[in-house]
mmCIF file of C-alpha atoms in Angstrom:
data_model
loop_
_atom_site.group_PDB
_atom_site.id
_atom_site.type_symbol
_atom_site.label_atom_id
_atom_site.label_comp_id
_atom_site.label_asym_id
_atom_site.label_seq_id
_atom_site.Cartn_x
_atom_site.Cartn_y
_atom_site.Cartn_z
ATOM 1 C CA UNK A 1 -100.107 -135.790 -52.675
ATOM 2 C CA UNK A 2 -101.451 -138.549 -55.021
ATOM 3 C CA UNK A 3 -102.081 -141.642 -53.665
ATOM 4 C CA UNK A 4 -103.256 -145.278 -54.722
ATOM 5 C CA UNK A 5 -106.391 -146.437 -53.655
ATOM 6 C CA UNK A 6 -107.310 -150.322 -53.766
ATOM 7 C CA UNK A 7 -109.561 -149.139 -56.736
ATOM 8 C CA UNK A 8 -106.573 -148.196 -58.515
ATOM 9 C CA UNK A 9 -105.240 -149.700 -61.718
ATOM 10 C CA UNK A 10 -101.770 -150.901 -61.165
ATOM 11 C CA UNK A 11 -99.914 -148.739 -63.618
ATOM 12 C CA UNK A 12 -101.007 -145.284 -61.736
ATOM 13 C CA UNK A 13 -98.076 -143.114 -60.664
ATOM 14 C CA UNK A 14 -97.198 -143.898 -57.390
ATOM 15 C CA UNK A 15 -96.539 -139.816 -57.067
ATOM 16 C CA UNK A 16 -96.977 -136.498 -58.796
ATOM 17 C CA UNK A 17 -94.145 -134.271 -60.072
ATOM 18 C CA UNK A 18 -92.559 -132.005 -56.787
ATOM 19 C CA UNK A 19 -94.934 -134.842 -54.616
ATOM 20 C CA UNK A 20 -93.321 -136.387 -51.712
ATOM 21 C CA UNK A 21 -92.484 -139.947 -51.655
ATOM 22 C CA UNK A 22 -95.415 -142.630 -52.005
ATOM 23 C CA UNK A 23 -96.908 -143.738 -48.563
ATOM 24 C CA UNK A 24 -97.426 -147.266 -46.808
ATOM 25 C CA UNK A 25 -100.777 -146.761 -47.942
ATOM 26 C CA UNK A 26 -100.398 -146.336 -51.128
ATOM 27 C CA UNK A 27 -98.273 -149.266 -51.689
ATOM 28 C CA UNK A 28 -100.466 -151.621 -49.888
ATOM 29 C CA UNK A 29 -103.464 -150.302 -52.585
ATOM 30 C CA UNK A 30 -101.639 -151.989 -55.341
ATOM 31 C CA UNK A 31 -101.528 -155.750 -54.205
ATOM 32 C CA UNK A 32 -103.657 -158.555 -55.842
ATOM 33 C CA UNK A 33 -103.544 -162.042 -55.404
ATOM 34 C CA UNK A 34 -100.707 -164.004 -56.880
ATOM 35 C CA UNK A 35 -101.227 -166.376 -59.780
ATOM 36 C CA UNK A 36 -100.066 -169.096 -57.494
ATOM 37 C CA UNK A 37 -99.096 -172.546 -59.787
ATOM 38 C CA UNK A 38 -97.467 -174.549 -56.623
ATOM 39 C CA UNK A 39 -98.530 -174.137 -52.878
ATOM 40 C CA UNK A 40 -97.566 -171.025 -51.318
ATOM 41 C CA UNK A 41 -93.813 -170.937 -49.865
ATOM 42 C CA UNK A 42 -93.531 -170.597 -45.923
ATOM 43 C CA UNK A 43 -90.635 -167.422 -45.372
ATOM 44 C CA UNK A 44 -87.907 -168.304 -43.750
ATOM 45 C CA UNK A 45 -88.330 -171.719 -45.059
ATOM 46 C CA UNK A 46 -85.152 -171.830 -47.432
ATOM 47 C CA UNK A 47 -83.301 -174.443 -47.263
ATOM 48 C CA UNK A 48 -79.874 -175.671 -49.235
ATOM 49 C CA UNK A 49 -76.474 -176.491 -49.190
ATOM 50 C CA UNK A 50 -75.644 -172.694 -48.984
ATOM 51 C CA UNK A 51 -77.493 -172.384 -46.118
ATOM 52 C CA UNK A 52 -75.991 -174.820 -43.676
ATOM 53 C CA UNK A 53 -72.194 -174.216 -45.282
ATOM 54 C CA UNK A 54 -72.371 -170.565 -44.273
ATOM 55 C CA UNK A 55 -74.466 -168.154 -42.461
ATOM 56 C CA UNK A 56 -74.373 -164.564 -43.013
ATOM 57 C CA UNK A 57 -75.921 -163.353 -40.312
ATOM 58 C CA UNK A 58 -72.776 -164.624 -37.850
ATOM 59 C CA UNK A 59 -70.001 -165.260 -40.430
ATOM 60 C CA UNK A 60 -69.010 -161.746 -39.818
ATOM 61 C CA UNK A 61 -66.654 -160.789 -36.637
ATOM 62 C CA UNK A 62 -68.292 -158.455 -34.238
ATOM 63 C CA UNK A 63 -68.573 -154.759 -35.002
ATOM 64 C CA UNK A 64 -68.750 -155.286 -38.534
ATOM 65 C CA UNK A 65 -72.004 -154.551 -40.192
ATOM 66 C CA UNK A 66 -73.791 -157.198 -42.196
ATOM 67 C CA UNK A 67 -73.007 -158.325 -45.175
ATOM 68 C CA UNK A 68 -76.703 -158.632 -46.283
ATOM 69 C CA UNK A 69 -79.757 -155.946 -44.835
ATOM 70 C CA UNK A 70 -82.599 -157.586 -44.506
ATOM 71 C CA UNK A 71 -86.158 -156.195 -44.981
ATOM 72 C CA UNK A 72 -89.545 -157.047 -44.671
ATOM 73 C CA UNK A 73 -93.095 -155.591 -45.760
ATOM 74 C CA UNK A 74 -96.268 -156.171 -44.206
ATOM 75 C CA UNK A 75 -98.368 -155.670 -47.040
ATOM 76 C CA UNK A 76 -102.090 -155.823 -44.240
ATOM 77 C CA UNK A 77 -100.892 -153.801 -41.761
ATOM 78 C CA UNK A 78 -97.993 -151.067 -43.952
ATOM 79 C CA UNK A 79 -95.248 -151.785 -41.226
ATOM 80 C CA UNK A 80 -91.572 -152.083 -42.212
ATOM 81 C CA UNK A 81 -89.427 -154.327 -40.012
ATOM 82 C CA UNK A 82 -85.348 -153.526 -41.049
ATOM 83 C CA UNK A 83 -82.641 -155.074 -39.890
ATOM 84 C CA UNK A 84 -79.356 -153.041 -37.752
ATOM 85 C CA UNK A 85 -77.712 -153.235 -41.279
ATOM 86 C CA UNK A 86 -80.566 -151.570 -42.946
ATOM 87 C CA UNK A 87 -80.590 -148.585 -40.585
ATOM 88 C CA UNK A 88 -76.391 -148.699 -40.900
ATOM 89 C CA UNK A 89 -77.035 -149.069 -44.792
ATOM 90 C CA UNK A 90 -79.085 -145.538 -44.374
ATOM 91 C CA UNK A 91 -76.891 -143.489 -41.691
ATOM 92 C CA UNK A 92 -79.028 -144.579 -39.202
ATOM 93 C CA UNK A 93 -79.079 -146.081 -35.634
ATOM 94 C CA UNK A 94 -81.433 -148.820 -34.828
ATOM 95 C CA UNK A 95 -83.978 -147.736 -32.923
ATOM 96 C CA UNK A 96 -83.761 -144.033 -34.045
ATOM 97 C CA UNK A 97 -87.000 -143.710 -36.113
ATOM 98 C CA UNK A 98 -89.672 -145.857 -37.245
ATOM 99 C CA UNK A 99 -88.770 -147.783 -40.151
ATOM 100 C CA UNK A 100 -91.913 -146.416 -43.341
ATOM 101 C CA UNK A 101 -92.069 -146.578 -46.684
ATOM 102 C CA UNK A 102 -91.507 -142.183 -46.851
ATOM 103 C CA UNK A 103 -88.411 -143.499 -45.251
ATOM 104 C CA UNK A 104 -87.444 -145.926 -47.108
ATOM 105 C CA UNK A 105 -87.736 -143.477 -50.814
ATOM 106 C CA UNK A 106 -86.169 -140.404 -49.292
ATOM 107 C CA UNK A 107 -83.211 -142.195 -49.677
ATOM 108 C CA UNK A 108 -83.383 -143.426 -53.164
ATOM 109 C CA UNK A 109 -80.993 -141.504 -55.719
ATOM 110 C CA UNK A 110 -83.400 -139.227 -57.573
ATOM 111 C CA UNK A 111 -82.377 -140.706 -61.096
ATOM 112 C CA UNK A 112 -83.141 -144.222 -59.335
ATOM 113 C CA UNK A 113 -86.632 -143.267 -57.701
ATOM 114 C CA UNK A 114 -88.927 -144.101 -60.340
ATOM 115 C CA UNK A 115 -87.237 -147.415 -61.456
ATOM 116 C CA UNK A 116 -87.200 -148.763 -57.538
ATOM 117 C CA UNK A 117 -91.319 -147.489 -57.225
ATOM 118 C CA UNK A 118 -92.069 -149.216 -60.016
ATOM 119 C CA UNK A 119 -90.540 -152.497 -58.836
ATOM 120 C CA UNK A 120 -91.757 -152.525 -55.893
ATOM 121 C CA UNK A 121 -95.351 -151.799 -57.539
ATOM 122 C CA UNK A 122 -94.345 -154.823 -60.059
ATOM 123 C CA UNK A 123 -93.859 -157.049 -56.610
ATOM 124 C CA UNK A 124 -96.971 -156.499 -54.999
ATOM 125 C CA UNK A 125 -98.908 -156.669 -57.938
ATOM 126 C CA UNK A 126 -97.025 -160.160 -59.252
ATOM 127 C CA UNK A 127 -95.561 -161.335 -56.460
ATOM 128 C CA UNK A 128 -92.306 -162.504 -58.646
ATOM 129 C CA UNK A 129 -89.090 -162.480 -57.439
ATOM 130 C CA UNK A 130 -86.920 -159.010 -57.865
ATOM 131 C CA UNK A 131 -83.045 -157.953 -58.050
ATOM 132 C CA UNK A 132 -82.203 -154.430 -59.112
ATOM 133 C CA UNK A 133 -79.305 -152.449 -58.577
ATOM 134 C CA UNK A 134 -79.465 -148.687 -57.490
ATOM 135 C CA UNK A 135 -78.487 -145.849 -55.236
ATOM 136 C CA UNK A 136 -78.974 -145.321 -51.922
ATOM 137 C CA UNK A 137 -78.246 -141.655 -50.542
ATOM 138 C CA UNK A 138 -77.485 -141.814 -46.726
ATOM 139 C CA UNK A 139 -78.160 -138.992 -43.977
ATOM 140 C CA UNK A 140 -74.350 -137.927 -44.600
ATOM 141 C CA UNK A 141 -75.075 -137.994 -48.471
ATOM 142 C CA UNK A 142 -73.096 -140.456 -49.280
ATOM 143 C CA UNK A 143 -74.097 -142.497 -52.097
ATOM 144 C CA UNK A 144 -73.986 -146.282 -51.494
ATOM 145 C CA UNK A 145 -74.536 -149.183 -54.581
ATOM 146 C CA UNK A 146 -76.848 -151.608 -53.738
ATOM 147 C CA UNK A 147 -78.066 -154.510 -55.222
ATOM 148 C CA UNK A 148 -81.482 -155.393 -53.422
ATOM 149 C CA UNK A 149 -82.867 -159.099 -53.740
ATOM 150 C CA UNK A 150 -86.168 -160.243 -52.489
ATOM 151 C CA UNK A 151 -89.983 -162.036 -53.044
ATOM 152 C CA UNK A 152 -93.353 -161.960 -52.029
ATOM 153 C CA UNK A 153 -94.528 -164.498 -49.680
ATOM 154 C CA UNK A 154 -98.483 -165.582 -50.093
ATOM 155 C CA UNK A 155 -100.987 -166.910 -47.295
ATOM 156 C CA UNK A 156 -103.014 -169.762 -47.514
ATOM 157 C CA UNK A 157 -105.461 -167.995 -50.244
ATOM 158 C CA UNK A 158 -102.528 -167.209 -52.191
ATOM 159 C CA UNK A 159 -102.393 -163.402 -51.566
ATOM 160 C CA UNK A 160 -99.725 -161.463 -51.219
ATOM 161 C CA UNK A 161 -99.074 -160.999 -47.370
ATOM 162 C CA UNK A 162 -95.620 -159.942 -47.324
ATOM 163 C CA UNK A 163 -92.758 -158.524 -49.343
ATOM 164 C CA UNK A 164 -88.979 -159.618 -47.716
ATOM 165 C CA UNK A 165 -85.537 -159.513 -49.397
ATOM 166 C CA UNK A 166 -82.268 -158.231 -48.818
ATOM 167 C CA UNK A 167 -80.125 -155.054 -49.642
ATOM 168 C CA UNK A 168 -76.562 -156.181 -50.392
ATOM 169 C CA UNK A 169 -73.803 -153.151 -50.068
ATOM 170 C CA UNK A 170 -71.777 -153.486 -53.435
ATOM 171 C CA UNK A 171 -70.235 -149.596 -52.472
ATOM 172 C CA UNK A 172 -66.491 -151.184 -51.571
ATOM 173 C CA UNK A 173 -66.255 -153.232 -54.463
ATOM 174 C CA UNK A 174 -67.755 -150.425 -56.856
ATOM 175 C CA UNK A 175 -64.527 -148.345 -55.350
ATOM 176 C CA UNK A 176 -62.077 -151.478 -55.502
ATOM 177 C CA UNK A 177 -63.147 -151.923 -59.214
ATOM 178 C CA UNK A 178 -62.591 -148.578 -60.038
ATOM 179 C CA UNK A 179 -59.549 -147.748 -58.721
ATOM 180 C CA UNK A 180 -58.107 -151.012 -60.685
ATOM 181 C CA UNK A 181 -60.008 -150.289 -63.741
ATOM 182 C CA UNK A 182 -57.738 -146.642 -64.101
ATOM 183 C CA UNK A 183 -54.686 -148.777 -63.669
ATOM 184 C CA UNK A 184 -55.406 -151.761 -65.542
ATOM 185 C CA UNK A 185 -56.818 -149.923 -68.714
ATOM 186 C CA UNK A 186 -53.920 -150.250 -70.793
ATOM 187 C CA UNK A 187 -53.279 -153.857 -70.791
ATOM 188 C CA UNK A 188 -56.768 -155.257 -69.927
ATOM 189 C CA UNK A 189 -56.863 -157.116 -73.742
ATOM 190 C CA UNK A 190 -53.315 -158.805 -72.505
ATOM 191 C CA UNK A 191 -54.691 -160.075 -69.286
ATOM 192 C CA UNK A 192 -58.094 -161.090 -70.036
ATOM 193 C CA UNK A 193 -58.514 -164.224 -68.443
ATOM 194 C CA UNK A 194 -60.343 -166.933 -70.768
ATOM 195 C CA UNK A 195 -64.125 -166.870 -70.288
ATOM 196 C CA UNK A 196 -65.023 -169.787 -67.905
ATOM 197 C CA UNK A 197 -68.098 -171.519 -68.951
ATOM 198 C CA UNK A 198 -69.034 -172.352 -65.377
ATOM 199 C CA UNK A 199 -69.515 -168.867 -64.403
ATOM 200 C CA UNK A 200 -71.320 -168.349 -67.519
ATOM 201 C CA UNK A 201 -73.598 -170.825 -66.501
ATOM 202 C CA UNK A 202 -74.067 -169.740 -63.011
ATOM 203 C CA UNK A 203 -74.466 -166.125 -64.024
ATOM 204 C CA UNK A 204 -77.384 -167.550 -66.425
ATOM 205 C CA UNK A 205 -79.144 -169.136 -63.443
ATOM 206 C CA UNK A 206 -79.118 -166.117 -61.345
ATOM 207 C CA UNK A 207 -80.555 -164.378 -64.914
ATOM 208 C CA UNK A 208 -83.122 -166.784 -64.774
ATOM 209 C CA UNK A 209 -84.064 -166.818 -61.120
ATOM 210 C CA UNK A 210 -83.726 -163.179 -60.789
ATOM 211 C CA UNK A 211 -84.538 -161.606 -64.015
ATOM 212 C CA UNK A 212 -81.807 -159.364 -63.552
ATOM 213 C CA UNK A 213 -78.544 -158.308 -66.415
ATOM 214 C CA UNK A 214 -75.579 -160.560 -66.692
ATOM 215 C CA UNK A 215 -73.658 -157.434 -64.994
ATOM 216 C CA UNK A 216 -75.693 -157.653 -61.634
ATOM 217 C CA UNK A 217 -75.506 -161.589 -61.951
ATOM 218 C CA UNK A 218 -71.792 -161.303 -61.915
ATOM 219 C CA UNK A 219 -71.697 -158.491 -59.151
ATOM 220 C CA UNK A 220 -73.928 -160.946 -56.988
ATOM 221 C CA UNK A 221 -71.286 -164.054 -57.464
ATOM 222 C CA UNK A 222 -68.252 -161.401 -57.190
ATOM 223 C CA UNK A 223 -69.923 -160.307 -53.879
ATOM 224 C CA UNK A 224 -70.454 -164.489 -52.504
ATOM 225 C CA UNK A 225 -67.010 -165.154 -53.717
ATOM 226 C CA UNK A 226 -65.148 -161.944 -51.798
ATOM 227 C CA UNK A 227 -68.222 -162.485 -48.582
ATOM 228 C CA UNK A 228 -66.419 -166.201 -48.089
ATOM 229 C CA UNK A 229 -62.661 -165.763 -49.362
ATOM 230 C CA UNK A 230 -63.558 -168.465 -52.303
ATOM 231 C CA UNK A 231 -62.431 -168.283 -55.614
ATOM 232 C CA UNK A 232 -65.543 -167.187 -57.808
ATOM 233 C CA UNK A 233 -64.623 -169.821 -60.089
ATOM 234 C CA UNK A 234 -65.788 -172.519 -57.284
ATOM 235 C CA UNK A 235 -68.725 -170.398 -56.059
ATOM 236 C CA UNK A 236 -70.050 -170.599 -59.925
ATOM 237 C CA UNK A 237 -69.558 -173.914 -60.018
ATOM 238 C CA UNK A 238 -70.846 -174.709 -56.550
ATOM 239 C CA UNK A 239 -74.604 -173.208 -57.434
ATOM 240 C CA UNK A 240 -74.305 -175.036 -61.003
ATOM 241 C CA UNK A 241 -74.399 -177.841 -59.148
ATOM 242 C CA UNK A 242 -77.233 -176.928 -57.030
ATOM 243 C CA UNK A 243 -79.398 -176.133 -59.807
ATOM 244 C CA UNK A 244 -78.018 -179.396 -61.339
ATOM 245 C CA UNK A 245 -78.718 -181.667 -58.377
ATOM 246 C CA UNK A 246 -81.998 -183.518 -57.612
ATOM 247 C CA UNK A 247 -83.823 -182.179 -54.256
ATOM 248 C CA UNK A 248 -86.718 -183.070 -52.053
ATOM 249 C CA UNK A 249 -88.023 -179.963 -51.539
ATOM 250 C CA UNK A 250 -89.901 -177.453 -53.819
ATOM 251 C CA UNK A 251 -87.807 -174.310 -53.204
ATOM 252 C CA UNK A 252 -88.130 -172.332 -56.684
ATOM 253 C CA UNK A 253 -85.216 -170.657 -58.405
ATOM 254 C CA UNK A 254 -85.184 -168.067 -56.596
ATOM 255 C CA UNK A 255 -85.542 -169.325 -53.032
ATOM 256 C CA UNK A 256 -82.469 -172.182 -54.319
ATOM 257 C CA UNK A 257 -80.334 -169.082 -55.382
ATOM 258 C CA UNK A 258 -80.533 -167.614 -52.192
ATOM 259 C CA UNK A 259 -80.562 -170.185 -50.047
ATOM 260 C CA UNK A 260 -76.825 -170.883 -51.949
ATOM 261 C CA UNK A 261 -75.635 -167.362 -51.320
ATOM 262 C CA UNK A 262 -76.095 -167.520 -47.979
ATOM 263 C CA UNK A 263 -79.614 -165.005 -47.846
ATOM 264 C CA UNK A 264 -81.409 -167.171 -45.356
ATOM 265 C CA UNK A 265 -83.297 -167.127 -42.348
ATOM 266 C CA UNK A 266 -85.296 -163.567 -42.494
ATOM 267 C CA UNK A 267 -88.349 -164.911 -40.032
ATOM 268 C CA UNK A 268 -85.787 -165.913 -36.962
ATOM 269 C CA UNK A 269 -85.545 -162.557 -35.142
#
């Protein structure tokens, strides 16, 4: 098995053609402080409109599973801690088995593996904000979309101490959109809707913040808008405005995005 020592140059494979999946260890061997221009962000600190409006954690009724798994990384010590929607997420109980990084890639789609190693080496190694969409295959192998969201969070010296984010289920409206799209084929030119500059707008914030494709940054407005029962039209418009608006704090883009979306509070467990 090839692993990454701390010695190791960034770019090294994380594994070896027919290797299993890359260890805690190996992971943690890639991190290096963070070019930090402002003072280090606190997690769990966002703050926002978003976040007092609506909570995603208990927006939900009971016995429904979240609409947003958390994660986070340990980068010192190589522990995972997952949320009960991360185990669901994965076929799993909470509770069941440890949560690892060998864990956490045995479930990657193999045409997605090498794309989600490499982000997560990009994370430790920048510390800047990452969304990417790929496949999760669960212990009943069934394959669920997911967009996952998240940022490293620096200590005082401005290294990288832990990686935290969220992995939002997009499988149900994946289905939904198919299932319309074979209907709808036909006449799609007729009813396209005019293109709203608002969500354009909003769609090129969550581009910005995220460095992600104007397809995910629609997905992850579709998503807010069907989470809350609100038109996307006035979800766009709502985190125009927050971009727009003068604040106190310091959040960056990022942090502001999610704090809007409703991806808050990951240190209150």
């Amino acid at each position: 098995m090839s692993t990454v020592t701390p010695s190791s140059p960034v770019d090294r494979p994380l594994r070896t053609e027919g290797s299993s999946p890359v260890p805690g260890e190996a992971l943690a061997g890639t991190v290096h402080s963070k070019p930090v221009n402002e003072a280090p962000t606190q997690p769990g600190r966002a703050t926002g409109t978003g976040a007092a409006a609506w909570d995603p954690l208990t927006a939900l009724t009971a016995g429904t599973a979240e609409p947003a798994a958390r994660f986070r990384y340990d980068v010192r010590s190589g522990d995972w801690w997952w949320s009960p929607g991360m185990f669901d997420l994965h076929g799993l109980t909470e509770g069941e088995v440890e949560p690892t990084t060998e864990l956490l890639m045995s479930h990657k789609h193999p045409e997605d593996l090498a794309a989600t190693e490499q982000t997560l080496r990009s994370v430790l190694s920048t510390g800047e904000p990452f969304c990417c969409r790929h496949r999760v295959l669960d212990t009943h192998d069934q394959v669920r979309e997911v967009l996952s969201v998240g940022e490293a969070v620096c200590d005082a010296d401005g290294r990288i101490a832990t990686v935290q984010g969220y992995f939002v289920d997009l499988t149900s409206a994946f289905a939904v959109a198919t299932s319309q799209a074979a209907a709808e084929v036909l006449m799609v030119e007729a009813r396209r809707p005019a293109i709203d500059p608002v969500i354009e707008q909003a769609k090129g914030a969550l581009i910005a913040a995220f460095r992600l494709t104007a397809g995910a940054a629609l997905e992850l407005l579709t998503w807010r808008s069907e989470e809350t029962g609100t038109d996307l039209a006035i979800v766009a418009r709502g985190l125009v405005a927050e971009f727009h608006s003068v604040h106190d704090d310091d959040l960056s883009a990022a942090r502001r995005a999610c704090a809007y979306l409703g991806l808050t509070a990951l240190d209150e467990d």
